[in-house]
mmCIF file of C-alpha atoms in Angstrom:
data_model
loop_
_atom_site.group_PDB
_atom_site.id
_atom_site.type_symbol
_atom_site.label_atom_id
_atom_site.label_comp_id
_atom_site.label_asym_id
_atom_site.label_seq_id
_atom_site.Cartn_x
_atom_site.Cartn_y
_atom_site.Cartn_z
ATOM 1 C CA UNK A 1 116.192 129.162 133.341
ATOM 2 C CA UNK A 2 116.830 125.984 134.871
ATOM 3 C CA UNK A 3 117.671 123.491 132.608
ATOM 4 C CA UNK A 4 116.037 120.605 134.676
ATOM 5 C CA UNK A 5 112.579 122.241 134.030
ATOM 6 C CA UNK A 6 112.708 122.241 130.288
ATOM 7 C CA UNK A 7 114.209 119.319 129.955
ATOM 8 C CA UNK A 8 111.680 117.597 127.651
ATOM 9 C CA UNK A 9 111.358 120.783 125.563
ATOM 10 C CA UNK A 10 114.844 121.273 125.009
ATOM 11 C CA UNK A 11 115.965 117.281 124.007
ATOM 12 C CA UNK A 12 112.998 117.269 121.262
ATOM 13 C CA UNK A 13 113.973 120.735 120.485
ATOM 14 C CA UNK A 14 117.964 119.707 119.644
ATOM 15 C CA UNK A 15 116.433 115.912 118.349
ATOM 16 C CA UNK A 16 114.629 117.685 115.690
ATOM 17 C CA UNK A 17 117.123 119.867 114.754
ATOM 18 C CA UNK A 18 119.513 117.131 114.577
ATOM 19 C CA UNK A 19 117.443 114.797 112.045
ATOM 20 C CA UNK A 20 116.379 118.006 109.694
ATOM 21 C CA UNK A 21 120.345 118.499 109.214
ATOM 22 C CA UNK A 22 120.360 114.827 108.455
ATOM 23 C CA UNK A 23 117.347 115.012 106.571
ATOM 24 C CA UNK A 24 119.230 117.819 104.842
ATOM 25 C CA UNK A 25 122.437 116.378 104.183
ATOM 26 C CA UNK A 26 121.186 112.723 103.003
ATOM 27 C CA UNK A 27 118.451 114.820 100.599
ATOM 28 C CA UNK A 28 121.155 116.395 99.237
ATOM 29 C CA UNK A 29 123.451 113.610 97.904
ATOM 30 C CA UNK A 30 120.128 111.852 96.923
ATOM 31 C CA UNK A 31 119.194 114.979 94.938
ATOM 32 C CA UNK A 32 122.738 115.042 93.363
ATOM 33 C CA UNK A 33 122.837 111.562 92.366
ATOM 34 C CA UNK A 34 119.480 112.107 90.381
ATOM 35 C CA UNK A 35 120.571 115.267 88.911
ATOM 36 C CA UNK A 36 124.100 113.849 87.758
ATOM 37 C CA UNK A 37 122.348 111.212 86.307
ATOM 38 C CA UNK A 38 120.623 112.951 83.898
ATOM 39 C CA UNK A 39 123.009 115.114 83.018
ATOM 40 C CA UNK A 40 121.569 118.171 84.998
ATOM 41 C CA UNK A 41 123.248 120.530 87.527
ATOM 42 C CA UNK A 42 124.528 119.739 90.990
ATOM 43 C CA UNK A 43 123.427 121.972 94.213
ATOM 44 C CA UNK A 44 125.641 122.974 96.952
ATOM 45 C CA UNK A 45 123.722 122.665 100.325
ATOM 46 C CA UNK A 46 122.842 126.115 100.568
ATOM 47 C CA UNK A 47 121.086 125.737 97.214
ATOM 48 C CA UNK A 48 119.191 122.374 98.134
ATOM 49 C CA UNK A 49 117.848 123.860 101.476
ATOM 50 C CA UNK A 50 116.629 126.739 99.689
ATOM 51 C CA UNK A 51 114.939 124.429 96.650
ATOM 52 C CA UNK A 52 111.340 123.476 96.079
ATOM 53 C CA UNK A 53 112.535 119.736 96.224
ATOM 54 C CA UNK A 54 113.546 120.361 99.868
ATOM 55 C CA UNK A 55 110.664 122.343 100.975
ATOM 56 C CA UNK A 56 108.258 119.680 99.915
ATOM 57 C CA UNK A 57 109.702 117.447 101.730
ATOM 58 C CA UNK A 58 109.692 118.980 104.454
ATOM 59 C CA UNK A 59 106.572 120.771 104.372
ATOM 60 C CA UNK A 60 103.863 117.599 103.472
ATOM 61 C CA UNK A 61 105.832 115.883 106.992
ATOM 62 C CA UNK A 62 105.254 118.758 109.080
ATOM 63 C CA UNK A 63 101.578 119.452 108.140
ATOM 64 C CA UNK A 64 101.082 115.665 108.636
ATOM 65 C CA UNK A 65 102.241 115.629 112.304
ATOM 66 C CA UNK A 66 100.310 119.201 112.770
ATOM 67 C CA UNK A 67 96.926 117.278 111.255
ATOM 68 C CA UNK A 68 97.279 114.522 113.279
ATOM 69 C CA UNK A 69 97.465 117.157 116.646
ATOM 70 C CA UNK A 70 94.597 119.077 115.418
ATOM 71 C CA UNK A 71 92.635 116.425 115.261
ATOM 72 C CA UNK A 72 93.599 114.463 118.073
ATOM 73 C CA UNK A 73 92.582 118.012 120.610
ATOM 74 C CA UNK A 74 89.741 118.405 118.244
ATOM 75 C CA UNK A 75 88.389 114.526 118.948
ATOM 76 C CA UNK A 76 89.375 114.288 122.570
ATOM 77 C CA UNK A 77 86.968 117.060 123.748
ATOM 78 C CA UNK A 78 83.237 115.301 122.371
ATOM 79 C CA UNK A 79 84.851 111.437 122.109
ATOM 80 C CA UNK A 80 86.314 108.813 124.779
ATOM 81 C CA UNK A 81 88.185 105.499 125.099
ATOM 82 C CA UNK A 82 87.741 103.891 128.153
ATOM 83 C CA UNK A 83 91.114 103.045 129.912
ATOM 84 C CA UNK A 84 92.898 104.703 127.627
ATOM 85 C CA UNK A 85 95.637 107.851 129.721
ATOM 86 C CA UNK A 86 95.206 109.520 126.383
ATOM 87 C CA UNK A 87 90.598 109.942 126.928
ATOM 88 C CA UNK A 88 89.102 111.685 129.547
ATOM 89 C CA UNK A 89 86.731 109.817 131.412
ATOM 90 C CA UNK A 90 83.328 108.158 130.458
ATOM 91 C CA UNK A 91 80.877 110.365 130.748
ATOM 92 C CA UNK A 92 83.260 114.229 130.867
ATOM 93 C CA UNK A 93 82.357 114.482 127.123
ATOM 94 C CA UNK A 94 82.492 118.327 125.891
ATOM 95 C CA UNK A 95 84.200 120.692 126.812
ATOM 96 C CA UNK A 96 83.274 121.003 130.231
ATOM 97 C CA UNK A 97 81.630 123.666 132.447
ATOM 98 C CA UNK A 98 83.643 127.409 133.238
ATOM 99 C CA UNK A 99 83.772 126.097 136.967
ATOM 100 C CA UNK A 100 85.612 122.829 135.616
ATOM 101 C CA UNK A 101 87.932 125.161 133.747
ATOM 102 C CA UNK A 102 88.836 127.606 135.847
ATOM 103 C CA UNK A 103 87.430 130.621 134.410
ATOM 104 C CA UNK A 104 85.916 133.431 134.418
ATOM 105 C CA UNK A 105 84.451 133.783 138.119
ATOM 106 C CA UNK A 106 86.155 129.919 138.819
ATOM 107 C CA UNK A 107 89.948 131.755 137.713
ATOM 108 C CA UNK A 108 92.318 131.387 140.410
ATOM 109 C CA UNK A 109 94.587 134.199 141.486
ATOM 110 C CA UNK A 110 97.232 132.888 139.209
ATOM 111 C CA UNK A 111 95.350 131.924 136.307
ATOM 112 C CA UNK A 112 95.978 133.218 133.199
ATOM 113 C CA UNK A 113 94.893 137.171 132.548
ATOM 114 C CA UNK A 114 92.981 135.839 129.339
ATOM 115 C CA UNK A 115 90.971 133.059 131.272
ATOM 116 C CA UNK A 116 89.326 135.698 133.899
ATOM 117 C CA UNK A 117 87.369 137.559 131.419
ATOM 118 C CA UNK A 118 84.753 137.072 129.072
ATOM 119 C CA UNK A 119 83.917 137.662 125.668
ATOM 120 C CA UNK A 120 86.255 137.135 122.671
ATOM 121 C CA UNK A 121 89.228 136.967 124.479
ATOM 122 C CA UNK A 122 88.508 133.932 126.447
ATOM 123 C CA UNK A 123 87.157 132.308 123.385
ATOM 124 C CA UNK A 124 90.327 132.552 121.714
ATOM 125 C CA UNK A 125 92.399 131.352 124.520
ATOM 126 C CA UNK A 126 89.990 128.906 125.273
ATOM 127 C CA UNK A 127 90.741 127.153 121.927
ATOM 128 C CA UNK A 128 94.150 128.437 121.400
ATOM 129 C CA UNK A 129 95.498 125.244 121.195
ATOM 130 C CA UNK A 130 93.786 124.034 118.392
ATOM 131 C CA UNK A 131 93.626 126.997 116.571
ATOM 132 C CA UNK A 132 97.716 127.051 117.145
ATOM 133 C CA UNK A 133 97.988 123.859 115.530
ATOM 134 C CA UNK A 134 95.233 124.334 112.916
ATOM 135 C CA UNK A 135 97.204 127.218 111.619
ATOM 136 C CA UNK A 136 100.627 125.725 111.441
ATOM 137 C CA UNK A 137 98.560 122.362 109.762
ATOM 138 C CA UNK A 138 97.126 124.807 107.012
ATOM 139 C CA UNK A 139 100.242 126.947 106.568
ATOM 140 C CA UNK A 140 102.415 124.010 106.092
ATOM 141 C CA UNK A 141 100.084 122.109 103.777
ATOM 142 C CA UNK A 142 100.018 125.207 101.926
ATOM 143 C CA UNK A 143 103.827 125.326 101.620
ATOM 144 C CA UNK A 144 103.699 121.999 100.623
ATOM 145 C CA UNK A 145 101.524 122.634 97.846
ATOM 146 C CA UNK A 146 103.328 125.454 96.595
ATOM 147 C CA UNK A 147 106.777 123.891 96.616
ATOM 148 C CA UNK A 148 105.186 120.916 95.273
ATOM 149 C CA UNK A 149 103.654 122.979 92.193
ATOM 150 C CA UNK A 150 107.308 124.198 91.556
ATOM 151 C CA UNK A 151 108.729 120.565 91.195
ATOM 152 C CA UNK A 152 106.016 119.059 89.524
ATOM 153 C CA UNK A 153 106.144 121.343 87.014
ATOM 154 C CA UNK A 154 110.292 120.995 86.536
ATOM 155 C CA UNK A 155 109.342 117.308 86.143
ATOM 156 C CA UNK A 156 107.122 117.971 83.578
ATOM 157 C CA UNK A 157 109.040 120.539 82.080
ATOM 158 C CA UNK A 158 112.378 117.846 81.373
ATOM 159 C CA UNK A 159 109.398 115.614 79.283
ATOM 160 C CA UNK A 160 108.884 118.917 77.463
ATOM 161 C CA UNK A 161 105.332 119.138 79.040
ATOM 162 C CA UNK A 162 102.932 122.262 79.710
ATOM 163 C CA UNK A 163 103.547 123.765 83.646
ATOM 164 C CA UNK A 164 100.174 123.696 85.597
ATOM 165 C CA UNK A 165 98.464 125.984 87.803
ATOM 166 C CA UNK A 166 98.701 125.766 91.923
ATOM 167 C CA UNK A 167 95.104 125.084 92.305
ATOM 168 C CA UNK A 168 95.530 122.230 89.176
ATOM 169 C CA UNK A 169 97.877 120.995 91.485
ATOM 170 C CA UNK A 170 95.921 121.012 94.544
ATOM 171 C CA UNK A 171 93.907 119.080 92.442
ATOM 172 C CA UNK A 172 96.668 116.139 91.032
ATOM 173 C CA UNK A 173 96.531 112.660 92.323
ATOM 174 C CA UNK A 174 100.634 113.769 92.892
ATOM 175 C CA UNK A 175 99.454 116.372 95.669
ATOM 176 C CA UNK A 176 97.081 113.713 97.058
ATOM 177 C CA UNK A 177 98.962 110.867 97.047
ATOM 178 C CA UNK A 178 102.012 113.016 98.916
ATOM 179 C CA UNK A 179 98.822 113.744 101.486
ATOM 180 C CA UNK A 180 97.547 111.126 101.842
ATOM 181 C CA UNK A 181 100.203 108.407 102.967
ATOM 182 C CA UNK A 182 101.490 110.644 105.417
ATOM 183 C CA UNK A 183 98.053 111.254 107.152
ATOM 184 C CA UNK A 184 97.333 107.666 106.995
ATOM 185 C CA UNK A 185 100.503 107.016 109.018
ATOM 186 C CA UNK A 186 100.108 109.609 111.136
ATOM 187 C CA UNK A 187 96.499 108.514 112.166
ATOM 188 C CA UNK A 188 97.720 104.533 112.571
ATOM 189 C CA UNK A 189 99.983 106.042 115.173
ATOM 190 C CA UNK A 190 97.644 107.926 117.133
ATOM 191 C CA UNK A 191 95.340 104.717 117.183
ATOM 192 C CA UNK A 192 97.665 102.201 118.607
ATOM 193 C CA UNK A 193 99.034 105.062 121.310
ATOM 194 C CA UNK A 194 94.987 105.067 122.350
ATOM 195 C CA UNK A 195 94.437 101.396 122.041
ATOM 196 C CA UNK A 196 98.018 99.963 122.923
ATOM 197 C CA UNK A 197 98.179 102.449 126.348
ATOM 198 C CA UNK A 198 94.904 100.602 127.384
ATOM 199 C CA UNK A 199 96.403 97.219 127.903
ATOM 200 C CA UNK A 200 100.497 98.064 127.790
ATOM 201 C CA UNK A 201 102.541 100.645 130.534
ATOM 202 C CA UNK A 202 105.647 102.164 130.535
ATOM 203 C CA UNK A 203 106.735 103.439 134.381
ATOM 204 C CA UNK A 204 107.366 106.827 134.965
ATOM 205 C CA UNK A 205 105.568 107.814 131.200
ATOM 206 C CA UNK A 206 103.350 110.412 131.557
ATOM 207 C CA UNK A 207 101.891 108.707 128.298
ATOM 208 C CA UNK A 208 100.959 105.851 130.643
ATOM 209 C CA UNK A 209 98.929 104.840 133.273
ATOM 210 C CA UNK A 210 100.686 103.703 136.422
ATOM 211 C CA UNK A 211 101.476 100.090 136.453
ATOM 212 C CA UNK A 212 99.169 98.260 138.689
ATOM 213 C CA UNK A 213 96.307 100.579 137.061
ATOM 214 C CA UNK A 214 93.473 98.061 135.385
ATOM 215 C CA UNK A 215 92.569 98.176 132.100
ATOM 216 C CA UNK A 216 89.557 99.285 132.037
ATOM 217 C CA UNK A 217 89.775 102.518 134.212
ATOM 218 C CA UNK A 218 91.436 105.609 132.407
ATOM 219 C CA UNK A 219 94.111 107.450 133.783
ATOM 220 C CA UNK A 220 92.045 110.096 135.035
ATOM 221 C CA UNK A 221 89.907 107.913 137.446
ATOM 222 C CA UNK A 222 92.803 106.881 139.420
ATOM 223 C CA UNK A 223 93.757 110.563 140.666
#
């Protein structure tokens, strides 16, 4: 593998494991503090990345950046911003004809095996994609509300309250309020990147149109 070629992959791949270690280590002083405080148990770090308290954490982040993809694919194949390198162009609404595509009959020699046939199969990989990121969205909201149940409940539990149900959870302005301000953030930032990439450039971003493009003609129109 050439190194050169993956380059992108690989420095988001070692960023993100760099900042959940930090994420890990920083949670877990912050989680000690609180427990010496009142009196409770320490964790080692084995313990804390194991716990509920980290999961959650965790978990209502990563759905949050995995709603915000699903949506974005979802809303850039029937809606456009003109000028914007992150729309197609006015007027390629939908999600375009099989000769567009490249498939089926349109496949070229090296296309994917799954794009040159019909039926299910080209379905699937036809919206793999989203389904990809719908599935990590739901599986990681779910872990979120799971781990989320646990601590709620220990909360409640050190006021000598009755533990609730997962679905009561699901339910709790706690769970929503955890949702919610991520996917708030999460959508802010996809706006500006589709409004700001109108009027502003970066060279050499593939996030960008070229320099001297104008601001009213998308990427795609100056190919």
């Amino acid at each position: 593998m050439r190194i050169k070629e993956h380059a992108l992959s690989l420095v988001f791949a070692a960023a993100f494991s760099l900042t959940l270690i930090g994420q890990s280590i920083a949670g877990l002083f912050s989680y000690n503090e609180e427990q010496a405080a009142h009196g409770a148990t320490t964790s080692n770090w084995i313990e804390y990345v194991t716990s509920s308290d980290f999961v959650v954490d965790v978990a209502e982040n990563w759905q949050s950046e995995f709603f915000q993809f699903f949506l974005f694919i979802l809303a850039t194949v029937w809606f456009v911003q003109r000028g914007s390198p992150e729309s197609k162009k006015v007027g390629d609404e939908g999600p375009g004809s099989d000769k567009d595509q490249f498939i089926g009959e349109y496949a070229h020699t090296d296309s994917p095996a799954w794009a040159k046939v019909r039926g299910w199969r080209l379905w699937v990989y036809s919206n793999s994609l989203l389904i990809t990121m719908g599935a990590i969205f739901l599986l990681s909201w779910l872990a979120q509300a799971i781990a989320g149940t646990t601590v709620y409940n220990s909360e409640k539990a050190q006021h000598g309250e009755s533990a609730i149900t997962l679905g009561e959870y699901m339910l709790s302005a706690d769970f929503w309020n955890r949702t919610l301000q991520n996917w708030q953030s999460e959508l802010l930032a996809v706006g500006c990147m589709v409004a700001f990439s109108i009027y502003l450039r970066q060279r050499g971003s593939a996030e960008s149109k070229p320099v001297g493009v104008p601001h009213d003609q998308t990427s795609i129109e100056s190919d």
